[in-house]
Structure formats: C-alpha cells, structure tokens
PDB file of N, CA and C in Angstrom:
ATOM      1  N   UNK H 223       7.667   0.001  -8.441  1.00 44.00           N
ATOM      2  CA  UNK H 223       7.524  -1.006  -7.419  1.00 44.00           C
ATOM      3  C   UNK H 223       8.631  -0.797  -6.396  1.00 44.00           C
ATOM      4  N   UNK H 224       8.445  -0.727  -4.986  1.00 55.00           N
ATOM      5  CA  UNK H 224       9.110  -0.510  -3.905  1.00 55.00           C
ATOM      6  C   UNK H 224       9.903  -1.762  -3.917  1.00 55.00           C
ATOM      7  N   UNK H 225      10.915  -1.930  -3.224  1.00 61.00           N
ATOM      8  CA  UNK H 225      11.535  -3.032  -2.780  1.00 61.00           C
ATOM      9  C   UNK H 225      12.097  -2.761  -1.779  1.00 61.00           C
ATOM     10  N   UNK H 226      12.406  -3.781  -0.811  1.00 78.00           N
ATOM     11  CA  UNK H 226      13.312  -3.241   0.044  1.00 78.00           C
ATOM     12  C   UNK H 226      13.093  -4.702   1.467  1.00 78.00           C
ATOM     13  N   UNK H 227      13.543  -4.460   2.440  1.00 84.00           N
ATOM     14  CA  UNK H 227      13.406  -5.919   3.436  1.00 84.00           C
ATOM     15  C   UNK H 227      13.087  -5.947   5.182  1.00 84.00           C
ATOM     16  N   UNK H 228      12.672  -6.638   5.563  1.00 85.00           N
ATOM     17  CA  UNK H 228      12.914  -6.218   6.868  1.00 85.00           C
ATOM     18  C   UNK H 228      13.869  -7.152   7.996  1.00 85.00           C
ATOM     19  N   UNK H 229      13.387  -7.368   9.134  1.00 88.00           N
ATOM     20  CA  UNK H 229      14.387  -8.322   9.930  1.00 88.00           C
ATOM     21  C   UNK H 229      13.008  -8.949  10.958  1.00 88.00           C
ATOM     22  N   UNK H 230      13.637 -10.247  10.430  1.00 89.00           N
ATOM     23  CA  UNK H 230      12.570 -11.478  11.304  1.00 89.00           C
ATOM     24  C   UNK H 230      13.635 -11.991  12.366  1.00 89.00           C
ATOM     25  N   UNK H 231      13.390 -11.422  13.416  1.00 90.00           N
ATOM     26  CA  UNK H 231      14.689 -12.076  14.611  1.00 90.00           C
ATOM     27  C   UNK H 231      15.840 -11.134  13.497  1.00 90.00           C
ATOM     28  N   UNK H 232      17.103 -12.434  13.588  1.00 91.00           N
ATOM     29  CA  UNK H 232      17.941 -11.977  13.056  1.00 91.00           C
ATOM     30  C   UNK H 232      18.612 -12.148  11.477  1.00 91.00           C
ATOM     31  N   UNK H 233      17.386 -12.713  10.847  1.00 91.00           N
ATOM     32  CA  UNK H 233      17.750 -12.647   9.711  1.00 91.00           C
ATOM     33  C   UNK H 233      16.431 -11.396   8.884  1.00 91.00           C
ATOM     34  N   UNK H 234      17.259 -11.294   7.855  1.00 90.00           N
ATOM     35  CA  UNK H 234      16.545  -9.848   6.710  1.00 90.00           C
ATOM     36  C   UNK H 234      15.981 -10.969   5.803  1.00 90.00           C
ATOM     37  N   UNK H 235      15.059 -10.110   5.365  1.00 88.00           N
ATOM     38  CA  UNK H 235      14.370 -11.022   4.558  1.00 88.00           C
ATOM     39  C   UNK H 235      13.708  -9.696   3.654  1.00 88.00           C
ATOM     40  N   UNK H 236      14.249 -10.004   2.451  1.00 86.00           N
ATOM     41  CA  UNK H 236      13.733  -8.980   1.274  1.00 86.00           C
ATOM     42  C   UNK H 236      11.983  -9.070   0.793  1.00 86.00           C
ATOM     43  N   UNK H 237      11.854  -7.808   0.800  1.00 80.00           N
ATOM     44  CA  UNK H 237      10.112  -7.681   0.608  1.00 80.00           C
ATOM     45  C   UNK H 237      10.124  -7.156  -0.617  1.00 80.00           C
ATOM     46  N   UNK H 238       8.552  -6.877  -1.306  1.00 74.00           N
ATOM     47  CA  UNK H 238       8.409  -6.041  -2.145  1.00 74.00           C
ATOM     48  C   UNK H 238       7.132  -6.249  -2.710  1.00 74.00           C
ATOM     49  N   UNK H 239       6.353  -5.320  -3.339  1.00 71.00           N
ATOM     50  CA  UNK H 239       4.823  -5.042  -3.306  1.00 71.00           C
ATOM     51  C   UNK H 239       4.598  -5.609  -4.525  1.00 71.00           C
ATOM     52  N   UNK H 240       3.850  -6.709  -4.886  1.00 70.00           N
ATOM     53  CA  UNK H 240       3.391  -7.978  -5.535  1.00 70.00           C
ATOM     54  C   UNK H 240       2.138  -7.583  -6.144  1.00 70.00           C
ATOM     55  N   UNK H 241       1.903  -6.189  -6.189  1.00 71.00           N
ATOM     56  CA  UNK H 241       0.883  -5.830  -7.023  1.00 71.00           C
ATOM     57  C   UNK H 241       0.957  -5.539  -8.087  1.00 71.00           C
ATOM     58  N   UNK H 242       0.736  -5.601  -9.024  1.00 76.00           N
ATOM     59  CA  UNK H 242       0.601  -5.752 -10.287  1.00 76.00           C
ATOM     60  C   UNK H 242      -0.530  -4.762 -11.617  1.00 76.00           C
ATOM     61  N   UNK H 243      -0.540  -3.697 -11.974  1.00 79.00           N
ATOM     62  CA  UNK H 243      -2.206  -3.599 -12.742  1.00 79.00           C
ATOM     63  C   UNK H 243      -1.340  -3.088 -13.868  1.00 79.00           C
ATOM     64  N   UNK H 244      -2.101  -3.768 -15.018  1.00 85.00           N
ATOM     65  CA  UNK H 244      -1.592  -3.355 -16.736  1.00 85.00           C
ATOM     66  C   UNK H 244      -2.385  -2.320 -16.754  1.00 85.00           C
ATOM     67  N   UNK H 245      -1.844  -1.603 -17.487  1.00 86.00           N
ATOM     68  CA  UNK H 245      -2.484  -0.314 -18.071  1.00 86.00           C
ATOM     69  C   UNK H 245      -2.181   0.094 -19.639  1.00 86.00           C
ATOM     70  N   UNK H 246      -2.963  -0.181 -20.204  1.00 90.00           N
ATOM     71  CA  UNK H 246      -2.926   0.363 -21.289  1.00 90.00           C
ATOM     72  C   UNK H 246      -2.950   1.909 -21.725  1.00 90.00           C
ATOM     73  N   UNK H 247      -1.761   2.175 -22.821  1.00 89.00           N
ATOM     74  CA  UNK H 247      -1.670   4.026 -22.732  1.00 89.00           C
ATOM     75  C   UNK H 247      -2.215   3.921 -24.149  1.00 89.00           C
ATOM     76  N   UNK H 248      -2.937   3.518 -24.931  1.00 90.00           N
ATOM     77  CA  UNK H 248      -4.007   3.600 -25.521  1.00 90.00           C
ATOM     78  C   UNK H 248      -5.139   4.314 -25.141  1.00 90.00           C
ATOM     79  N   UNK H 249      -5.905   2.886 -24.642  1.00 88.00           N
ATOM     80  CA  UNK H 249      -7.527   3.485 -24.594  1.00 88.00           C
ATOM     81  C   UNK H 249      -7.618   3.489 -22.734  1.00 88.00           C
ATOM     82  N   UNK H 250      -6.483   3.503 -22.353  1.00 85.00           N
ATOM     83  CA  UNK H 250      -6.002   3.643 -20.611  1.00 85.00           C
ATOM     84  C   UNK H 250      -7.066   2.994 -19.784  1.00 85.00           C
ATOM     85  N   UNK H 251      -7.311   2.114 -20.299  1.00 84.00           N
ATOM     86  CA  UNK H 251      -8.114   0.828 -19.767  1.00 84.00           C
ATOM     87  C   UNK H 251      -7.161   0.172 -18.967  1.00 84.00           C
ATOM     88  N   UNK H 252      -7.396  -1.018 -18.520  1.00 83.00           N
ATOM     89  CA  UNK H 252      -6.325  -2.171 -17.915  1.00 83.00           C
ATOM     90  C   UNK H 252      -6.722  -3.447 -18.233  1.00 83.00           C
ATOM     91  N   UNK H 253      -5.743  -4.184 -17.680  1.00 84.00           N
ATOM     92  CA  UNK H 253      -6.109  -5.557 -18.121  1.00 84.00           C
ATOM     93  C   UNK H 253      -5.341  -5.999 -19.440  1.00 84.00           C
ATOM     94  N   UNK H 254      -4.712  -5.177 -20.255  1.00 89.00           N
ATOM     95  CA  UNK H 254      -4.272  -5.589 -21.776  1.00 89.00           C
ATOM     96  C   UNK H 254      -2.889  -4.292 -21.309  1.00 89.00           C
ATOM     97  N   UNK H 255      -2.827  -3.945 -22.728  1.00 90.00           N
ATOM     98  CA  UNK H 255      -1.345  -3.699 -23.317  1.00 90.00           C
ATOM     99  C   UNK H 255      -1.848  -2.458 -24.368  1.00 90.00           C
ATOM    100  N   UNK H 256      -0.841  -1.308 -24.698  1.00 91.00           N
ATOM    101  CA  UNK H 256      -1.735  -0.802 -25.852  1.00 91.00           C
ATOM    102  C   UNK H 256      -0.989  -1.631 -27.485  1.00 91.00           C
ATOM    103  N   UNK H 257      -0.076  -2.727 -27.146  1.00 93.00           N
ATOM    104  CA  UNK H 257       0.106  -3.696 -28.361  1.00 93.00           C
ATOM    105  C   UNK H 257      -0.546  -4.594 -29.214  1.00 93.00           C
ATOM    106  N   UNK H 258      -1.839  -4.738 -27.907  1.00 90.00           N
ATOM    107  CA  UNK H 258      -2.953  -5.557 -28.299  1.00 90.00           C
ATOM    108  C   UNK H 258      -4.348  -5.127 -28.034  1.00 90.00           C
ATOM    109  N   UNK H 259      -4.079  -3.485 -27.806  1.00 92.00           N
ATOM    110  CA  UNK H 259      -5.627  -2.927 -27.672  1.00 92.00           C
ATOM    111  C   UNK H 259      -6.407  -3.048 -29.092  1.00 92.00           C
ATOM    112  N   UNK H 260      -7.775  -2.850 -28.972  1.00 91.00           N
ATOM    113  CA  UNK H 260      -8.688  -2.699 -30.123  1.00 91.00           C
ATOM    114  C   UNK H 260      -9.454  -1.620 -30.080  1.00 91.00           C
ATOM    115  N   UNK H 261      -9.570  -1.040 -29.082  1.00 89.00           N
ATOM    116  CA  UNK H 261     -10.168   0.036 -28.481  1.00 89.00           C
ATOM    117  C   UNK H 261      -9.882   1.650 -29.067  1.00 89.00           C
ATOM    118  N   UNK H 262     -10.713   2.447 -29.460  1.00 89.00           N
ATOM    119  CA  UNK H 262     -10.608   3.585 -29.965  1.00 89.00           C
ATOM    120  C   UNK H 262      -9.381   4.431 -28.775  1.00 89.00           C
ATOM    121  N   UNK H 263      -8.558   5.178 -29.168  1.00 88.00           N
ATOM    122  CA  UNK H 263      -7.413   6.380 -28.385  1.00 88.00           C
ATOM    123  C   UNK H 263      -8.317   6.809 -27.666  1.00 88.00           C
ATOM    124  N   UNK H 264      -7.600   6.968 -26.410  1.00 86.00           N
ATOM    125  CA  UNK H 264      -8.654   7.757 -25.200  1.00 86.00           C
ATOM    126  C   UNK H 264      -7.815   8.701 -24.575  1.00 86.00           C
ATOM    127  N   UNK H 265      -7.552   9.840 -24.418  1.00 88.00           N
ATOM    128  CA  UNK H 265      -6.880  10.836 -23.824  1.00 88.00           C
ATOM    129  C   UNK H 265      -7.191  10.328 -21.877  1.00 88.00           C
ATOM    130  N   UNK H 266      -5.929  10.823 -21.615  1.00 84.00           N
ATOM    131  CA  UNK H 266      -5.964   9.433 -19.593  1.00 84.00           C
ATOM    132  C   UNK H 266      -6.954  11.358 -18.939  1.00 84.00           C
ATOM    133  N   UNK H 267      -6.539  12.475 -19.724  1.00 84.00           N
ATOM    134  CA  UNK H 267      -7.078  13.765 -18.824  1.00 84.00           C
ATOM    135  C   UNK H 267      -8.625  13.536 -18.886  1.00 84.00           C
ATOM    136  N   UNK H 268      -9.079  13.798 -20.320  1.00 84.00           N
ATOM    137  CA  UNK H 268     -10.336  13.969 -20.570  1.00 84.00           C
ATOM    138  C   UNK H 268     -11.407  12.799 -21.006  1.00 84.00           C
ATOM    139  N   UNK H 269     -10.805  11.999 -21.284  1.00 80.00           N
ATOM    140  CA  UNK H 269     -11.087  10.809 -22.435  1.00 80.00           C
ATOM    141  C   UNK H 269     -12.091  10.898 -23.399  1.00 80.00           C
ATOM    142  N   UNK H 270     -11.501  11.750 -24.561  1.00 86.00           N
ATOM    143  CA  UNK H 270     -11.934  12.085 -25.817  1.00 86.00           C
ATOM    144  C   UNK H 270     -10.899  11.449 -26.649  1.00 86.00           C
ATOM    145  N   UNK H 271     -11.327  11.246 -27.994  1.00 88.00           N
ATOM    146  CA  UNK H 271     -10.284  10.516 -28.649  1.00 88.00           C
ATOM    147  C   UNK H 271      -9.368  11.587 -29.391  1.00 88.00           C
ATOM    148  N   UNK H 272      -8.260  12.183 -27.838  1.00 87.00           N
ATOM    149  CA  UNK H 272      -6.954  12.756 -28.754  1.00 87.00           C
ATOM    150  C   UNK H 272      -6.092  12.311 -28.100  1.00 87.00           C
ATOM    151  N   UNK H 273      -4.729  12.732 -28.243  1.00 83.00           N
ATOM    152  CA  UNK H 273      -3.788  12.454 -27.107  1.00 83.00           C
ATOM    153  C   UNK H 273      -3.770  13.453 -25.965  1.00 83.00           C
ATOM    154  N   UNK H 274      -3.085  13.003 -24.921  1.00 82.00           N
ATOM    155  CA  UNK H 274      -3.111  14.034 -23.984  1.00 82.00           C
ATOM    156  C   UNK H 274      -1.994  15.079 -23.871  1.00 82.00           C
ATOM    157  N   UNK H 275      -1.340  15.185 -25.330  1.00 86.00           N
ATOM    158  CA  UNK H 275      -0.443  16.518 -25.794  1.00 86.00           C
ATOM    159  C   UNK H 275      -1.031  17.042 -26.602  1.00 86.00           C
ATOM    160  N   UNK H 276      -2.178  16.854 -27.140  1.00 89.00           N
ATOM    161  CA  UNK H 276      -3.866  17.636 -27.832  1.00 89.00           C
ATOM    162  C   UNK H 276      -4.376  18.259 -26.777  1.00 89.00           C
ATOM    163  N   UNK H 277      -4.124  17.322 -25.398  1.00 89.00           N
ATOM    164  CA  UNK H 277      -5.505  17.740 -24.886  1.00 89.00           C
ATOM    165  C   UNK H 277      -5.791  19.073 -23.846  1.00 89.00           C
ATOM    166  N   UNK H 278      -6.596  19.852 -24.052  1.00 90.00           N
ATOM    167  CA  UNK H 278      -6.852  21.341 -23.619  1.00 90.00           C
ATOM    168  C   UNK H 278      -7.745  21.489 -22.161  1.00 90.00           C
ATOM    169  N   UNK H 279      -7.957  20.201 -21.633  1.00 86.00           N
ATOM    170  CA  UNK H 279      -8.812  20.457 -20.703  1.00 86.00           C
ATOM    171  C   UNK H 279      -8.862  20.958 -19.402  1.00 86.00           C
ATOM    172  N   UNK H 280      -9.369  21.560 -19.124  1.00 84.00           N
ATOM    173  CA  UNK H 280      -8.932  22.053 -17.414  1.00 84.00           C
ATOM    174  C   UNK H 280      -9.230  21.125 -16.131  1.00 84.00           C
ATOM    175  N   UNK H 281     -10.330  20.272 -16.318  1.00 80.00           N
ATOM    176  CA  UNK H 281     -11.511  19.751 -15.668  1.00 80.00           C
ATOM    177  C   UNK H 281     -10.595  17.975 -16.209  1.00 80.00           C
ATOM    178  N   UNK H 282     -10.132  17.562 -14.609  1.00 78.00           N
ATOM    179  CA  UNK H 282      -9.666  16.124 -15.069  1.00 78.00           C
ATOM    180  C   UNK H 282     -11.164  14.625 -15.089  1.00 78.00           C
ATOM    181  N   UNK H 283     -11.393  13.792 -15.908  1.00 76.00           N
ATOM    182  CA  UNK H 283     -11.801  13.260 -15.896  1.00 76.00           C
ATOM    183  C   UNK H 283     -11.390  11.841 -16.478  1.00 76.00           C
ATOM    184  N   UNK H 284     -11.730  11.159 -15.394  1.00 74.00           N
ATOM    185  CA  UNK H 284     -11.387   9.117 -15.624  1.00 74.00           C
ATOM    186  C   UNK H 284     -12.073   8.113 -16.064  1.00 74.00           C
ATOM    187  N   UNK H 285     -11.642   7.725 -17.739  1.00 71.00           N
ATOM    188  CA  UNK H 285     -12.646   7.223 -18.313  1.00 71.00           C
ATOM    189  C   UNK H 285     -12.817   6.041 -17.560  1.00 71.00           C
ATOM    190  N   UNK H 286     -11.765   5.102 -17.001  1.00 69.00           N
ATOM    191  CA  UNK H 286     -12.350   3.995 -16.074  1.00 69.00           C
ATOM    192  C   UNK H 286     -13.110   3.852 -14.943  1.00 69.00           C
ATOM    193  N   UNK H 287     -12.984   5.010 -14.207  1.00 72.00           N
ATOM    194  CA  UNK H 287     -14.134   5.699 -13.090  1.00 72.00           C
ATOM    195  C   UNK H 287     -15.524   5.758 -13.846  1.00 72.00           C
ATOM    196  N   UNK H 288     -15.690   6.548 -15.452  1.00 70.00           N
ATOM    197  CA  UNK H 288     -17.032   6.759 -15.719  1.00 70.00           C
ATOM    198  C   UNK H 288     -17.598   5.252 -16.124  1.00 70.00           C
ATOM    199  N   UNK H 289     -16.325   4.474 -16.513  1.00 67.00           N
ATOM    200  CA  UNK H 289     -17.205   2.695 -17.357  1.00 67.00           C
ATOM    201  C   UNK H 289     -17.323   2.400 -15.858  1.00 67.00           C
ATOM    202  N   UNK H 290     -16.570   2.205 -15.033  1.00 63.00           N
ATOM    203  CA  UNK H 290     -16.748   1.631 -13.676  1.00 63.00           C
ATOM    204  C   UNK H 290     -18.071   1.524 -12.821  1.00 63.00           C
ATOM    205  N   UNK H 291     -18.842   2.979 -13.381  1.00 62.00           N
ATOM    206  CA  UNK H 291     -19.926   3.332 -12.399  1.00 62.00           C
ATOM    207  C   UNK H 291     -21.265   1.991 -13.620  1.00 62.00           C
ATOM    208  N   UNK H 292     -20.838   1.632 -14.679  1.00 59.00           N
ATOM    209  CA  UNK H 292     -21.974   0.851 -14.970  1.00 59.00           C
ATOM    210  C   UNK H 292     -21.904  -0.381 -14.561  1.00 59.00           C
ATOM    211  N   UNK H 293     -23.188  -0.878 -14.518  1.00 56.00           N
ATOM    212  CA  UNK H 293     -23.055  -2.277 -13.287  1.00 56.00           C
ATOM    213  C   UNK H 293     -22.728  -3.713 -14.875  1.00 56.00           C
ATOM    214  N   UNK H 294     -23.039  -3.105 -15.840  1.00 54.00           N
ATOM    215  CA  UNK H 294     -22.704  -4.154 -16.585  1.00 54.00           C
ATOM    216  C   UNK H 294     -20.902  -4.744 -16.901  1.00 54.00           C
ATOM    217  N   UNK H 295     -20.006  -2.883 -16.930  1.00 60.00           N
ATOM    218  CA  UNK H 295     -18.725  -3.458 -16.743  1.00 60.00           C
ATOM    219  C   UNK H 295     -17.436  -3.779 -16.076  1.00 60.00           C
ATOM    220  N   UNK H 296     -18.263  -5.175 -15.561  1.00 65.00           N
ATOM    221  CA  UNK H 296     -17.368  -5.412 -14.187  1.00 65.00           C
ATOM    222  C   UNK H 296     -15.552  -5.826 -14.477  1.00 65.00           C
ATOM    223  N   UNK H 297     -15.031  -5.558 -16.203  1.00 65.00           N
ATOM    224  CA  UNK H 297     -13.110  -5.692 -15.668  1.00 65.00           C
ATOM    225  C   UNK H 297     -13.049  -4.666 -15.148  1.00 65.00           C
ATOM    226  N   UNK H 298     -13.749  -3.515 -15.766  1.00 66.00           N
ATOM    227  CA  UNK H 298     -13.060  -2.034 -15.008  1.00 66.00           C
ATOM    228  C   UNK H 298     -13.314  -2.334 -13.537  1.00 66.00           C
ATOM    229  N   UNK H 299     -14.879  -2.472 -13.037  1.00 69.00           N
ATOM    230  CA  UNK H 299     -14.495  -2.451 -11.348  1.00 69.00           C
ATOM    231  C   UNK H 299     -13.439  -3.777 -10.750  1.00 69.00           C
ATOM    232  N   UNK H 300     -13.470  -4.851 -11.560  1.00 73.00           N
ATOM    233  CA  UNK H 300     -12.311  -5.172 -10.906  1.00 73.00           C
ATOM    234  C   UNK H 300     -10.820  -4.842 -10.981  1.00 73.00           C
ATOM    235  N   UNK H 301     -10.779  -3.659 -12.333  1.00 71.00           N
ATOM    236  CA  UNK H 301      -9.286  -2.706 -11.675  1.00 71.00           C
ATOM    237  C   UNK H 301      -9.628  -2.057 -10.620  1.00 71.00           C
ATOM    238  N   UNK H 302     -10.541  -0.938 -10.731  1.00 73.00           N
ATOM    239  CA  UNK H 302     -10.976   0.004  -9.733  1.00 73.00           C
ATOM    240  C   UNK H 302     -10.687  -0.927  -8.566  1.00 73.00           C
ATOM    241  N   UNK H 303     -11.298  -2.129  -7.879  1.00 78.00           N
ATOM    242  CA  UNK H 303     -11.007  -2.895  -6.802  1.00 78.00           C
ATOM    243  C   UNK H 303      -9.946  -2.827  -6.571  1.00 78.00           C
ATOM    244  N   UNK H 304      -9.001  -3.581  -7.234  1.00 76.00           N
ATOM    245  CA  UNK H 304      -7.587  -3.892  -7.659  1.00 76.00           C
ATOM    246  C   UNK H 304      -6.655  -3.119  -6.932  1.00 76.00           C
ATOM    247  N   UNK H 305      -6.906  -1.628  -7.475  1.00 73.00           N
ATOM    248  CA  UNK H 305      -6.418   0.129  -7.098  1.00 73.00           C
ATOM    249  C   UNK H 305      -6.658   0.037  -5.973  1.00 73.00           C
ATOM    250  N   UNK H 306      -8.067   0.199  -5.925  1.00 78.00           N
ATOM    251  CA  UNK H 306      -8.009   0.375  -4.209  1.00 78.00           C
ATOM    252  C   UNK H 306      -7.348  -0.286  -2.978  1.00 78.00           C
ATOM    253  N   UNK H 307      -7.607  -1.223  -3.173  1.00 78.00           N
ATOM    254  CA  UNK H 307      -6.468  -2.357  -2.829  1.00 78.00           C
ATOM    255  C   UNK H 307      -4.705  -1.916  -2.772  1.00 78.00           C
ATOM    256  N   UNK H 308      -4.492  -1.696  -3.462  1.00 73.00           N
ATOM    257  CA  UNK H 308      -3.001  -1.197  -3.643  1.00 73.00           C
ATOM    258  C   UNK H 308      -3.222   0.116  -2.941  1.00 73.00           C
ATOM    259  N   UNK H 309      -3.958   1.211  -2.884  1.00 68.00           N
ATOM    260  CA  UNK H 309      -3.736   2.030  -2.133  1.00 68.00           C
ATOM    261  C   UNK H 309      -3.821   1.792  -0.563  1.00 68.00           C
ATOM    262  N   UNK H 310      -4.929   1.307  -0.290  1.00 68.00           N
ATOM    263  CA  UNK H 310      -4.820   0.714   0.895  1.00 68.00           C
ATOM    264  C   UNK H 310      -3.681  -0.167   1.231  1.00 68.00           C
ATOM    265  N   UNK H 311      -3.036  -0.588   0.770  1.00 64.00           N
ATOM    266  CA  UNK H 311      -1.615  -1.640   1.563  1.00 64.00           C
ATOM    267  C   UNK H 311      -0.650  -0.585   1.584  1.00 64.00           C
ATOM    268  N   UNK H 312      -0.747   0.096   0.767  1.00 63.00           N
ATOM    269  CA  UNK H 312       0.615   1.330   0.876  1.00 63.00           C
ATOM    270  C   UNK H 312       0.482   2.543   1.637  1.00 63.00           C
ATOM    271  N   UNK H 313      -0.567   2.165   2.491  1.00 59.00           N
ATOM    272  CA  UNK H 313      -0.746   2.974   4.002  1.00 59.00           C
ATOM    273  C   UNK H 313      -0.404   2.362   5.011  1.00 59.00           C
TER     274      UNK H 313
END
C-alpha cells in the first residue's frame, strides 16, 4: 500500500490507497484467509492441486479468471471487479 500526501492550499494532507482485497495463498481465491480456507490447494501458476514450488508449468493460468467467467460465481467477479478497480485508480 502506497502512502504518501499532497498540499491543499497550504496545508499537506496525508493520502493513501484504501483498497483493500484478501487473498488467500491456499486455494488463491479472495475474500477469506488461507487460516480459514476449506477449499482444496490450488497452485496461483497453474491451478492444479500442488504448490507453486511443484509447479512445472510454462503456460500461466488464473484460477479466479477461469471461476470468474461462470455467471453463477459472482464473489470471484466481485474480486475480479474489485482488481479492476484498483488498477484503474493507480493510473
């Protein structure tokens, strides 16, 4: 998280980016913790269930991009939203 301030007239006034997304390094979902995941291990490269110091793949792929594209699971698109969002303000 950036921090830092700017100047309104003549006083500074400290800023800093109020965005927020959990990520779980589990099943690299969001929204939770991997303290309280339930969710099978998901490698963040390939998302197969190894770690990603197992993992051999050349070809990166995002398991929240692939749940994202179904219209039934909308937490992932509202990270995916979320993300986008944060990328867009930090332009």
């Amino acid at each position: 998280m950036k921090a830092g301030g700017i100047f309104i007239g003549y006083d500074y006034c400290y800023a800093y980016d109020a965005i927020d997304i959990v990520r779980c390094f589990n099943c690299n979902g969001f929204n939770h913790s991997s303290r309280n995941c339930r969710q099978p291990k998901s490698c963040p490269k390939c998302w197969l269930e190894h770690s990603v110091s197992e993992c051999k793949a050349q070809t990166l792929n995002c398991i929240n991009c692939k749940k994202a594209t179904k219209d039934s699971d909308t937490v992932y698109q509202a990270a995916v939203d979320q993300f986008k969002k944060e990328n867009f303000l930090r332009q």
